[in-house]
PDB file of C-alpha atoms and ligand atoms in Angstrom:
ATOM      1  CA  UNK K 295     160.749  73.762  60.302  1.00 81.00           C
ATOM      2  CA  UNK K 296     160.535  76.613  63.005  1.00 94.00           C
ATOM      3  CA  UNK K 297     162.640  78.200  65.762  1.00 98.00           C
ATOM      4  CA  UNK K 298     162.602  78.631  69.402  1.00 98.00           C
ATOM      5  CA  UNK K 299     163.198  82.109  71.052  1.00 98.00           C
ATOM      6  CA  UNK K 300     164.068  82.999  74.628  1.00 98.00           C
ATOM      7  CA  UNK K 301     163.842  86.204  76.078  1.00 98.00           C
ATOM      8  CA  UNK K 302     164.731  87.692  79.612  1.00 98.00           C
ATOM      9  CA  UNK K 303     163.553  90.942  81.258  1.00 98.00           C
ATOM     10  CA  UNK K 304     166.680  92.164  83.100  1.00 98.00           C
ATOM     11  CA  UNK K 305     165.680  94.629  85.442  1.00 98.00           C
ATOM     12  CA  UNK K 306     167.195  94.080  89.403  1.00 98.00           C
ATOM     13  CA  UNK K 307     164.943  96.073  91.352  1.00 98.00           C
ATOM     14  CA  UNK K 308     163.607  98.118  88.729  1.00 98.00           C
ATOM     15  CA  UNK K 309     160.984  95.635  88.091  1.00 97.00           C
ATOM     16  CA  UNK K 310     159.544  96.655  91.256  1.00 97.00           C
ATOM     17  CA  UNK K 311     160.522  99.792  92.224  1.00 97.00           C
ATOM     18  CA  UNK K 312     156.891 101.412  91.708  1.00 95.00           C
ATOM     19  CA  UNK K 313     155.375  99.009  93.722  1.00 95.00           C
ATOM     20  CA  UNK K 314     153.701  99.464  97.141  1.00 94.00           C
ATOM     21  CA  UNK K 315     154.262  96.095  98.468  1.00 95.00           C
ATOM     22  CA  UNK K 316     157.630  94.701  97.443  1.00 95.00           C
ATOM     23  CA  UNK K 317     157.422  90.635  96.471  1.00 95.00           C
ATOM     24  CA  UNK K 318     160.564  90.530  98.833  1.00 96.00           C
ATOM     25  CA  UNK K 319     161.827  87.055  97.352  1.00 96.00           C
ATOM     26  CA  UNK K 320     161.509  87.989  93.518  1.00 96.00           C
ATOM     27  CA  UNK K 321     163.931  91.282  94.520  1.00 97.00           C
ATOM     28  CA  UNK K 322     166.317  89.528  96.527  1.00 97.00           C
ATOM     29  CA  UNK K 323     166.594  87.122  93.348  1.00 98.00           C
ATOM     30  CA  UNK K 324     167.520  89.516  90.532  1.00 98.00           C
ATOM     31  CA  UNK K 325     171.327  88.924  90.541  1.00 98.00           C
ATOM     32  CA  UNK K 326     170.980  85.158  91.637  1.00 98.00           C
ATOM     33  CA  UNK K 327     168.839  84.477  89.016  1.00 98.00           C
ATOM     34  CA  UNK K 328     170.938  86.709  86.251  1.00 98.00           C
ATOM     35  CA  UNK K 329     174.153  84.854  86.856  1.00 98.00           C
ATOM     36  CA  UNK K 330     172.454  81.263  86.898  1.00 98.00           C
ATOM     37  CA  UNK K 331     170.836  82.129  83.436  1.00 98.00           C
ATOM     38  CA  UNK K 332     173.935  83.404  81.692  1.00 98.00           C
ATOM     39  CA  UNK K 333     175.868  80.370  83.344  1.00 98.00           C
ATOM     40  CA  UNK K 334     172.819  77.831  82.000  1.00 98.00           C
ATOM     41  CA  UNK K 335     172.704  79.555  78.932  1.00 98.00           C
ATOM     42  CA  UNK K 336     176.553  79.066  78.484  1.00 98.00           C
ATOM     43  CA  UNK K 337     176.491  75.351  79.406  1.00 98.00           C
ATOM     44  CA  UNK K 338     173.609  74.820  76.461  1.00 98.00           C
ATOM     45  CA  UNK K 339     175.043  77.177  74.143  1.00 98.00           C
ATOM     46  CA  UNK K 340     171.416  78.996  73.879  1.00 98.00           C
ATOM     47  CA  UNK K 341     171.755  82.677  72.870  1.00 98.00           C
ATOM     48  CA  UNK K 342     168.713  84.916  74.411  1.00 98.00           C
ATOM     49  CA  UNK K 343     167.068  88.326  74.271  1.00 98.00           C
ATOM     50  CA  UNK K 344     168.441  89.993  77.211  1.00 99.00           C
ATOM     51  CA  UNK K 345     166.234  93.269  77.479  1.00 98.00           C
ATOM     52  CA  UNK K 346     168.245  95.288  80.122  1.00 98.00           C
ATOM     53  CA  UNK K 347     167.110  98.427  82.181  1.00 98.00           C
ATOM     54  CA  UNK K 348     169.009 101.186  81.087  1.00 98.00           C
ATOM     55  CA  UNK K 349     169.434 102.643  85.087  1.00 98.00           C
ATOM     56  CA  UNK K 350     171.275  99.355  85.540  1.00 98.00           C
ATOM     57  CA  UNK K 351     174.346 100.557  83.390  1.00 98.00           C
ATOM     58  CA  UNK K 352     174.789 103.628  85.283  1.00 98.00           C
ATOM     59  CA  UNK K 353     178.263 103.632  87.574  1.00 96.00           C
ATOM     60  CA  UNK K 354     175.878 105.824  90.183  1.00 95.00           C
ATOM     61  CA  UNK K 355     173.658 108.355  90.505  1.00 95.00           C
ATOM     62  CA  UNK K 356     172.100 110.838  93.429  1.00 92.00           C
ATOM     63  CA  UNK K 357     168.162 109.684  92.391  1.00 92.00           C
ATOM     64  CA  UNK K 358     167.581 113.125  91.579  1.00 92.00           C
ATOM     65  CA  UNK K 359     167.104 112.717  87.247  1.00 96.00           C
ATOM     66  CA  UNK K 360     165.719 116.220  87.293  1.00 92.00           C
ATOM     67  CA  UNK K 361     165.834 116.244  83.383  1.00 93.00           C
ATOM     68  CA  UNK K 362     163.555 113.071  83.307  1.00 96.00           C
ATOM     69  CA  UNK K 363     159.949 113.838  82.646  1.00 96.00           C
ATOM     70  CA  UNK K 364     158.981 110.924  85.377  1.00 94.00           C
ATOM     71  CA  UNK K 365     155.699 111.772  87.386  1.00 92.00           C
ATOM     72  CA  UNK K 366     156.768 113.176  90.785  1.00 91.00           C
ATOM     73  CA  UNK K 367     157.943 110.085  93.148  1.00 93.00           C
ATOM     74  CA  UNK K 368     158.760 107.725  90.386  1.00 96.00           C
ATOM     75  CA  UNK K 369     162.624 107.586  91.830  1.00 97.00           C
ATOM     76  CA  UNK K 370     161.333 107.994  95.247  1.00 96.00           C
ATOM     77  CA  UNK K 371     162.441 104.244  96.200  1.00 97.00           C
ATOM     78  CA  UNK K 372     165.937 104.639  94.866  1.00 96.00           C
ATOM     79  CA  UNK K 373     166.244 107.936  96.675  1.00 95.00           C
ATOM     80  CA  UNK K 374     164.862 106.832  99.908  1.00 95.00           C
ATOM     81  CA  UNK K 375     164.320 103.204 101.185  1.00 96.00           C
ATOM     82  CA  UNK K 376     166.665 101.625  98.391  1.00 97.00           C
ATOM     83  CA  UNK K 377     169.619 104.756  98.717  1.00 96.00           C
ATOM     84  CA  UNK K 378     171.995 102.103 100.063  1.00 96.00           C
ATOM     85  CA  UNK K 379     170.862  99.242  97.863  1.00 97.00           C
ATOM     86  CA  UNK K 380     173.159  99.763  95.271  1.00 97.00           C
ATOM     87  CA  UNK K 381     173.064  96.217  94.154  1.00 98.00           C
ATOM     88  CA  UNK K 382     169.350  97.063  93.289  1.00 98.00           C
ATOM     89  CA  UNK K 383     169.858 100.205  91.232  1.00 98.00           C
ATOM     90  CA  UNK K 384     173.202  99.051  89.659  1.00 98.00           C
ATOM     91  CA  UNK K 385     174.015  96.161  87.728  1.00 98.00           C
ATOM     92  CA  UNK K 386     177.529  97.156  85.757  1.00 98.00           C
ATOM     93  CA  UNK K 387     178.679  94.327  86.667  1.00 98.00           C
ATOM     94  CA  UNK K 388     176.106  91.694  85.375  1.00 98.00           C
ATOM     95  CA  UNK K 389     175.876  93.891  82.010  1.00 98.00           C
ATOM     96  CA  UNK K 390     179.438  93.176  81.469  1.00 98.00           C
ATOM     97  CA  UNK K 391     179.032  89.610  82.335  1.00 98.00           C
ATOM     98  CA  UNK K 392     176.238  89.147  79.856  1.00 98.00           C
ATOM     99  CA  UNK K 393     178.001  91.258  77.114  1.00 98.00           C
ATOM    100  CA  UNK K 394     181.436  89.242  77.548  1.00 98.00           C
ATOM    101  CA  UNK K 395     179.397  85.729  77.363  1.00 98.00           C
ATOM    102  CA  UNK K 396     180.742  82.973  75.342  1.00 97.00           C
ATOM    103  CA  UNK K 397     177.458  82.615  74.019  1.00 98.00           C
ATOM    104  CA  UNK K 398     176.150  85.696  71.473  1.00 98.00           C
ATOM    105  CA  UNK K 399     173.491  86.831  73.273  1.00 98.00           C
ATOM    106  CA  UNK K 400     171.356  89.829  71.884  1.00 98.00           C
ATOM    107  CA  UNK K 401     171.580  93.096  74.114  1.00 98.00           C
ATOM    108  CA  UNK K 402     167.923  94.828  73.963  1.00 98.00           C
ATOM    109  CA  UNK K 403     166.105  97.521  75.923  1.00 98.00           C
ATOM    110  CA  UNK K 404     163.626  97.306  78.979  1.00 98.00           C
ATOM    111  CA  UNK K 405     163.654 100.974  79.201  1.00 98.00           C
ATOM    112  CA  UNK K 406     165.693 103.216  81.093  1.00 98.00           C
ATOM    113  CA  UNK K 407     163.594 102.954  84.595  1.00 98.00           C
ATOM    114  CA  UNK K 408     160.998 100.373  83.929  1.00 98.00           C
ATOM    115  CA  UNK K 409     158.244 103.293  82.810  1.00 98.00           C
ATOM    116  CA  UNK K 410     154.841 101.366  81.645  1.00 97.00           C
ATOM    117  CA  UNK K 411     154.486 102.605  78.084  1.00 97.00           C
ATOM    118  CA  UNK K 412     150.979 101.157  77.966  1.00 93.00           C
ATOM    119  CA  UNK K 413     149.768 103.347  81.289  1.00 93.00           C
ATOM    120  CA  UNK K 414     147.528 106.152  80.203  1.00 92.00           C
ATOM    121  CA  UNK K 415     149.546 108.573  82.419  1.00 93.00           C
ATOM    122  CA  UNK K 416     152.697 107.688  80.070  1.00 96.00           C
ATOM    123  CA  UNK K 417     152.603 110.490  77.543  1.00 97.00           C
ATOM    124  CA  UNK K 418     154.814 110.480  74.569  1.00 97.00           C
ATOM    125  CA  UNK K 419     157.253 112.920  76.101  1.00 97.00           C
ATOM    126  CA  UNK K 420     158.100 110.245  78.904  1.00 98.00           C
ATOM    127  CA  UNK K 421     158.082 107.310  76.324  1.00 98.00           C
ATOM    128  CA  UNK K 422     160.543 109.385  74.256  1.00 98.00           C
ATOM    129  CA  UNK K 423     162.954 110.180  77.202  1.00 98.00           C
ATOM    130  CA  UNK K 424     163.144 106.810  78.773  1.00 98.00           C
ATOM    131  CA  UNK K 425     164.261 105.680  75.026  1.00 98.00           C
ATOM    132  CA  UNK K 426     166.559 108.584  74.492  1.00 98.00           C
ATOM    133  CA  UNK K 427     168.210 107.596  77.617  1.00 98.00           C
ATOM    134  CA  UNK K 428     168.480 104.406  76.870  1.00 98.00           C
ATOM    135  CA  UNK K 429     170.403 104.809  73.731  1.00 98.00           C
ATOM    136  CA  UNK K 430     172.350 107.443  75.408  1.00 98.00           C
ATOM    137  CA  UNK K 431     173.677 105.055  77.856  1.00 98.00           C
ATOM    138  CA  UNK K 432     174.076 102.225  75.606  1.00 98.00           C
ATOM    139  CA  UNK K 433     176.245 104.345  73.283  1.00 98.00           C
ATOM    140  CA  UNK K 434     178.270 105.075  76.245  1.00 98.00           C
ATOM    141  CA  UNK K 435     178.966 101.267  76.699  1.00 98.00           C
ATOM    142  CA  UNK K 436     179.332 101.096  72.713  1.00 98.00           C
ATOM    143  CA  UNK K 437     176.303  99.335  72.211  1.00 97.00           C
ATOM    144  CA  UNK K 438     173.131  99.541  70.357  1.00 98.00           C
ATOM    145  CA  UNK K 439     169.856  97.702  70.372  1.00 98.00           C
ATOM    146  CA  UNK K 440     167.362  96.363  67.974  1.00 98.00           C
ATOM    147  CA  UNK K 441     164.775  94.763  70.022  1.00 98.00           C
ATOM    148  CA  UNK K 442     162.560  96.266  73.265  1.00 98.00           C
ATOM    149  CA  UNK K 443     160.279  94.726  75.644  1.00 98.00           C
ATOM    150  CA  UNK K 444     157.812  96.455  77.411  1.00 98.00           C
ATOM    151  CA  UNK K 445     157.705  96.675  81.033  1.00 97.00           C
ATOM    152  CA  UNK K 446     154.938  94.558  82.269  1.00 95.00           C
ATOM    153  CA  UNK K 447     154.329  93.549  78.593  1.00 94.00           C
ATOM    154  CA  UNK K 448     152.376  96.835  78.345  1.00 94.00           C
ATOM    155  CA  UNK K 449     152.208  97.867  74.911  1.00 96.00           C
ATOM    156  CA  UNK K 450     152.211 101.367  74.162  1.00 97.00           C
ATOM    157  CA  UNK K 451     153.905 104.015  72.056  1.00 98.00           C
ATOM    158  CA  UNK K 452     154.899 101.952  69.169  1.00 98.00           C
ATOM    159  CA  UNK K 453     155.318 105.081  67.139  1.00 98.00           C
ATOM    160  CA  UNK K 454     158.003 106.251  69.659  1.00 98.00           C
ATOM    161  CA  UNK K 455     159.638 102.996  69.379  1.00 98.00           C
ATOM    162  CA  UNK K 456     159.799 103.286  65.525  1.00 98.00           C
ATOM    163  CA  UNK K 457     160.723 106.835  65.654  1.00 98.00           C
ATOM    164  CA  UNK K 458     164.047 105.898  67.980  1.00 98.00           C
ATOM    165  CA  UNK K 459     165.075 103.208  65.543  1.00 97.00           C
ATOM    166  CA  UNK K 460     163.811 100.339  67.355  1.00 98.00           C
ATOM    167  CA  UNK K 461     162.940  97.551  65.003  1.00 98.00           C
ATOM    168  CA  UNK K 462     161.107  94.780  67.054  1.00 98.00           C
ATOM    169  CA  UNK K 463     159.340  94.220  70.308  1.00 98.00           C
ATOM    170  CA  UNK K 464     157.873  91.479  72.258  1.00 98.00           C
ATOM    171  CA  UNK K 465     153.933  91.525  71.777  1.00 96.00           C
ATOM    172  CA  UNK K 466     151.619  90.049  74.164  1.00 89.00           C
ATOM    173  CA  UNK K 467     150.820  86.326  74.250  1.00 81.00           C
ATOM    174  CA  UNK K 468     147.960  84.659  72.347  1.00 79.00           C
ATOM    175  CA  UNK K 469     147.647  82.234  74.532  1.00 76.00           C
ATOM    176  CA  UNK K 470     146.299  82.024  78.048  1.00 72.00           C
ATOM    177  CA  UNK K 471     148.700  81.708  80.874  1.00 71.00           C
ATOM    178  CA  UNK K 472     149.668  79.323  83.793  1.00 72.00           C
ATOM    179  CA  UNK K 473     147.489  76.479  84.512  1.00 70.00           C
ATOM    180  CA  UNK K 474     144.897  77.383  81.758  1.00 74.00           C
ATOM    181  CA  UNK K 475     148.130  77.217  79.264  1.00 73.00           C
ATOM    182  CA  UNK K 476     148.747  73.789  80.564  1.00 72.00           C
ATOM    183  CA  UNK K 477     145.029  72.947  80.220  1.00 72.00           C
ATOM    184  CA  UNK K 478     144.659  74.553  76.636  1.00 77.00           C
ATOM    185  CA  UNK K 479     148.090  72.550  75.177  1.00 74.00           C
ATOM    186  CA  UNK K 480     147.648  69.586  77.158  1.00 71.00           C
ATOM    187  CA  UNK K 481     143.910  69.123  76.900  1.00 66.00           C
ATOM    188  CA  UNK K 482     142.604  70.987  73.811  1.00 68.00           C
ATOM    189  CA  UNK K 483     145.877  70.538  71.633  1.00 77.00           C
ATOM    190  CA  UNK K 484     146.247  74.102  71.332  1.00 85.00           C
ATOM    191  CA  UNK K 485     149.143  75.381  69.380  1.00 91.00           C
ATOM    192  CA  UNK K 486     151.988  77.309  71.428  1.00 94.00           C
ATOM    193  CA  UNK K 487     153.772  78.628  68.077  1.00 96.00           C
ATOM    194  CA  UNK K 488     153.506  82.143  67.562  1.00 96.00           C
ATOM    195  CA  UNK K 489     153.782  83.859  63.743  1.00 95.00           C
ATOM    196  CA  UNK K 490     155.782  87.162  64.224  1.00 97.00           C
ATOM    197  CA  UNK K 491     154.960  89.805  61.777  1.00 96.00           C
ATOM    198  CA  UNK K 492     155.323  93.239  60.641  1.00 97.00           C
ATOM    199  CA  UNK K 493     152.888  95.942  62.521  1.00 96.00           C
ATOM    200  CA  UNK K 494     151.729  99.227  61.022  1.00 95.00           C
ATOM    201  CA  UNK K 495     154.333 100.763  62.298  1.00 97.00           C
ATOM    202  CA  UNK K 496     157.064  99.072  60.487  1.00 97.00           C
ATOM    203  CA  UNK K 497     158.248  96.986  63.811  1.00 98.00           C
ATOM    204  CA  UNK K 498     158.392  93.425  63.821  1.00 98.00           C
ATOM    205  CA  UNK K 499     156.142  92.103  66.384  1.00 97.00           C
ATOM    206  CA  UNK K 500     157.760  88.783  68.120  1.00 98.00           C
ATOM    207  CA  UNK K 501     154.617  87.569  70.377  1.00 96.00           C
ATOM    208  CA  UNK K 502     155.500  85.693  73.685  1.00 96.00           C
ATOM    209  CA  UNK K 503     154.373  82.148  73.537  1.00 95.00           C
ATOM    210  CA  UNK K 504     154.718  80.952  77.060  1.00 94.00           C
ATOM    211  CA  UNK K 505     155.832  82.733  80.422  1.00 94.00           C
ATOM    212  CA  UNK K 506     157.964  80.143  81.948  1.00 95.00           C
ATOM    213  CA  UNK K 507     156.828  80.865  85.832  1.00 93.00           C
ATOM    214  CA  UNK K 508     153.106  81.356  85.025  1.00 82.00           C
ATOM    215  CA  UNK K 509     152.193  78.654  86.954  1.00 73.00           C
ATOM    216  CA  UNK K 510     153.482  79.096  90.789  1.00 71.00           C
ATOM    217  CA  UNK K 511     152.446  78.604  94.396  1.00 73.00           C
ATOM    218  CA  UNK K 512     150.254  75.673  95.588  1.00 74.00           C
ATOM    219  CA  UNK K 513     149.092  74.720  92.330  1.00 72.00           C
ATOM    220  CA  UNK K 514     152.605  74.366  91.281  1.00 74.00           C
ATOM    221  CA  UNK K 515     153.560  72.347  94.109  1.00 74.00           C
ATOM    222  CA  UNK K 516     150.697  69.896  93.818  1.00 72.00           C
ATOM    223  CA  UNK K 517     150.921  69.398  90.265  1.00 70.00           C
ATOM    224  CA  UNK K 518     154.921  68.775  90.662  1.00 71.00           C
ATOM    225  CA  UNK K 519     154.023  65.765  93.310  1.00 68.00           C
ATOM    226  CA  UNK K 520     151.610  64.185  90.778  1.00 66.00           C
ATOM    227  CA  UNK K 521     153.591  64.779  87.333  1.00 70.00           C
ATOM    228  CA  UNK K 522     156.800  66.341  86.315  1.00 79.00           C
ATOM    229  CA  UNK K 523     156.908  70.095  86.355  1.00 86.00           C
ATOM    230  CA  UNK K 524     153.806  71.144  84.378  1.00 86.00           C
ATOM    231  CA  UNK K 525     155.726  74.191  82.945  1.00 90.00           C
ATOM    232  CA  UNK K 526     158.817  71.896  81.698  1.00 93.00           C
ATOM    233  CA  UNK K 527     156.214  69.586  80.318  1.00 91.00           C
ATOM    234  CA  UNK K 528     154.515  72.473  78.307  1.00 92.00           C
ATOM    235  CA  UNK K 529     158.168  74.141  76.964  1.00 96.00           C
ATOM    236  CA  UNK K 530     158.949  70.565  75.709  1.00 96.00           C
ATOM    237  CA  UNK K 531     155.677  70.733  73.878  1.00 95.00           C
ATOM    238  CA  UNK K 532     156.364  74.014  72.473  1.00 96.00           C
ATOM    239  CA  UNK K 533     160.055  72.963  71.304  1.00 98.00           C
ATOM    240  CA  UNK K 534     158.419  69.684  69.724  1.00 97.00           C
ATOM    241  CA  UNK K 535     155.864  71.777  67.828  1.00 97.00           C
ATOM    242  CA  UNK K 536     158.614  74.008  66.363  1.00 98.00           C
ATOM    243  CA  UNK K 537     160.712  70.642  65.304  1.00 97.00           C
ATOM    244  CA  UNK K 538     157.598  69.454  63.146  1.00 96.00           C
ATOM    245  CA  UNK K 539     155.862  72.922  62.301  1.00 96.00           C
ATOM    246  CA  UNK K 540     156.750  76.475  60.821  1.00 94.00           C
ATOM    247  CA  UNK K 541     156.225  79.302  63.448  1.00 95.00           C
ATOM    248  CA  UNK K 542     158.160  80.472  66.663  1.00 97.00           C
ATOM    249  CA  UNK K 543     157.969  78.933  70.438  1.00 98.00           C
ATOM    250  CA  UNK K 544     158.801  82.287  72.264  1.00 98.00           C
ATOM    251  CA  UNK K 545     159.417  81.729  75.929  1.00 97.00           C
ATOM    252  CA  UNK K 546     160.279  84.376  78.340  1.00 97.00           C
ATOM    253  CA  UNK K 547     161.102  84.809  82.149  1.00 98.00           C
ATOM    254  CA  UNK K 548     162.748  87.301  84.334  1.00 98.00           C
ATOM    255  CA  UNK K 549     165.975  86.443  85.815  1.00 98.00           C
ATOM    256  CA  UNK K 550     164.493  86.812  89.362  1.00 98.00           C
ATOM    257  CA  UNK K 551     161.958  84.145  88.742  1.00 97.00           C
ATOM    258  CA  UNK K 552     164.766  81.875  89.594  1.00 98.00           C
ATOM    259  CA  UNK K 553     164.196  82.128  93.528  1.00 96.00           C
ATOM    260  CA  UNK K 554     165.511  78.914  94.564  1.00 95.00           C
ATOM    261  CA  UNK K 555     167.120  75.670  93.168  1.00 96.00           C
ATOM    262  CA  UNK K 556     163.762  74.344  92.343  1.00 93.00           C
ATOM    263  CA  UNK K 557     163.405  77.307  89.411  1.00 95.00           C
ATOM    264  CA  UNK K 558     166.976  76.425  88.259  1.00 97.00           C
ATOM    265  CA  UNK K 559     166.110  73.000  87.868  1.00 96.00           C
ATOM    266  CA  UNK K 560     163.174  73.956  85.799  1.00 96.00           C
ATOM    267  CA  UNK K 561     165.422  76.148  83.415  1.00 98.00           C
ATOM    268  CA  UNK K 562     167.842  73.370  83.525  1.00 98.00           C
ATOM    269  CA  UNK K 563     165.378  70.703  82.119  1.00 96.00           C
ATOM    270  CA  UNK K 564     163.958  73.291  79.525  1.00 98.00           C
ATOM    271  CA  UNK K 565     167.431  74.382  78.213  1.00 98.00           C
ATOM    272  CA  UNK K 566     168.991  70.470  78.211  1.00 98.00           C
ATOM    273  CA  UNK K 567     165.825  69.502  76.121  1.00 98.00           C
ATOM    274  CA  UNK K 568     166.031  72.276  73.595  1.00 98.00           C
ATOM    275  CA  UNK K 569     169.653  71.370  72.960  1.00 98.00           C
ATOM    276  CA  UNK K 570     168.982  68.015  72.551  1.00 98.00           C
ATOM    277  CA  UNK K 571     166.002  68.571  70.054  1.00 98.00           C
ATOM    278  CA  UNK K 572     168.160  71.059  68.274  1.00 98.00           C
ATOM    279  CA  UNK K 573     171.003  68.821  67.886  1.00 97.00           C
ATOM    280  CA  UNK K 574     168.909  65.864  66.349  1.00 96.00           C
ATOM    281  CA  UNK K 575     167.193  68.408  64.068  1.00 96.00           C
ATOM    282  CA  UNK K 576     167.182  71.455  61.916  1.00 95.00           C
ATOM    283  CA  UNK K 577     165.664  73.353  65.000  1.00 97.00           C
ATOM    284  CA  UNK K 578     167.210  76.776  65.291  1.00 97.00           C
ATOM    285  CA  UNK K 579     167.333  78.745  68.176  1.00 98.00           C
ATOM    286  CA  UNK K 580     166.892  82.433  67.378  1.00 98.00           C
ATOM    287  CA  UNK K 581     167.082  85.944  69.161  1.00 98.00           C
ATOM    288  CA  UNK K 582     164.126  88.524  68.667  1.00 98.00           C
ATOM    289  CA  UNK K 583     166.608  90.166  66.350  1.00 98.00           C
ATOM    290  CA  UNK K 584     167.700  87.397  64.292  1.00 98.00           C
ATOM    291  CA  UNK K 585     163.314  86.713  63.921  1.00 98.00           C
ATOM    292  CA  UNK K 586     163.474  90.337  62.982  1.00 98.00           C
ATOM    293  CA  UNK K 587     165.952  90.109  60.262  1.00 97.00           C
ATOM    294  CA  UNK K 588     164.121  86.911  58.934  1.00 96.00           C
ATOM    295  CA  UNK K 589     160.570  88.367  58.886  1.00 96.00           C
ATOM    296  CA  UNK K 590     161.612  91.391  57.254  1.00 95.00           C
ATOM    297  CA  UNK K 591     163.558  89.735  54.603  1.00 93.00           C
ATOM    298  CA  UNK K 592     160.546  87.570  53.782  1.00 90.00           C
ATOM    299  CA  UNK K 593     158.336  90.305  53.355  1.00 78.00           C
ATOM    300  CA  UNK K 594     160.701  92.638  51.634  1.00 71.00           C
ATOM    301  CA  UNK K 595     162.115  95.852  52.726  1.00 55.00           C
ATOM    302  CA  UNK K 596     159.017  97.799  53.056  1.00 48.00           C
ATOM    303  CA  UNK K 597     156.447  95.043  53.187  1.00 46.00           C
ATOM    304  CA  UNK K 598     154.049  96.511  55.747  1.00 48.00           C
ATOM    305  CA  UNK K 599     152.308  93.555  56.850  1.00 44.00           C
ATOM    306  CA  UNK K 600     148.220  94.595  57.391  1.00 41.00           C
ATOM    307  CA  UNK K 601     147.881  91.557  60.050  1.00 43.00           C
ATOM    308  CA  UNK K 602     146.899  93.162  63.430  1.00 43.00           C
ATOM    309  CA  UNK K 603     145.835  91.270  66.152  1.00 42.00           C
ATOM    310  CA  UNK K 604     143.234  92.239  68.712  1.00 41.00           C
ATOM    311  CA  UNK K 605     145.158  92.667  71.567  1.00 42.00           C
ATOM    312  CA  UNK K 606     147.579  95.315  69.488  1.00 43.00           C
ATOM    313  CA  UNK K 607     144.570  97.014  68.567  1.00 40.00           C
ATOM    314  CA  UNK K 608     143.278  97.364  71.894  1.00 42.00           C
ATOM    315  CA  UNK K 609     146.469  98.526  73.511  1.00 42.00           C
ATOM    316  CA  UNK K 610     147.004 101.498  70.614  1.00 39.00           C
ATOM    317  CA  UNK K 611     147.708 104.503  72.632  1.00 36.00           C
TER     318      UNK K 611
HETATM  319 ZN1   ZN A 372     168.919 107.155  89.467  1.00 78.85          ZN
HETATM  320 ZN1   ZN A 373     160.238  94.359  83.666  1.00 78.85          ZN
END
């Protein structure tokens, strides 16, 4: 018997602030997607890991961040173009809704300002500052976090995570994504399950299985006109696999992926299927923190696994 994990990268404007060309539809969907996901997860009683950008939990700021060792221009958009877009820079209302949800969600970190940890220009000092600030703000809110999700999944500075008391992160998926994932699973019958493990820093890597919005644009429209939403079919396969096999099916998305009702429909179809399969079997839904506890218990407290996947090795820095 396996388990299902759902994680979300909750970021509002911060997921895009460093991009020259903004994907407007996504940028403007962060708030609606956040609310829709909270409602759907409550309706189907599914706990998820929400990795929140720390800056969203500030009441206000002047955009200076003088103490922060970010490169020049890092906060440029918040100081300029988004000066009047508080809805993109702050999200205290949404974080409160998350913390007050009837579902026992996990509060996790997605850095302070969406710095890419795997980027060659992100040095140790910057990574440490992002974590330190995130911990400070969380503490002010009476929160703490065990899990961390890397912006754009750019794994790096795992030693800093360990130093600041983080227990787990979402590692890169061993599977191909988008249309290729559909092919690998449906045609090649490749498994969507992952096997969380303790890495050489003592952190639990809970690798992603499937990005739920990796199949978009014209290809999605064409596929949907012939079959059911291929991503729903894929998610159902992953859930079914977790019912019959050991291992974890780890789905992930950003709230801002829910740009239209069509996307809400996708999430509703996946979550209702998950609820149904859970009710008729021993399948469990876990947060990343649940997985972490389980993996650590099964390996013993100091049982450091020597297993390393090539992705993790390749992204050391
Ligand atoms: Zn700011
Ligand atoms: Zn992100």
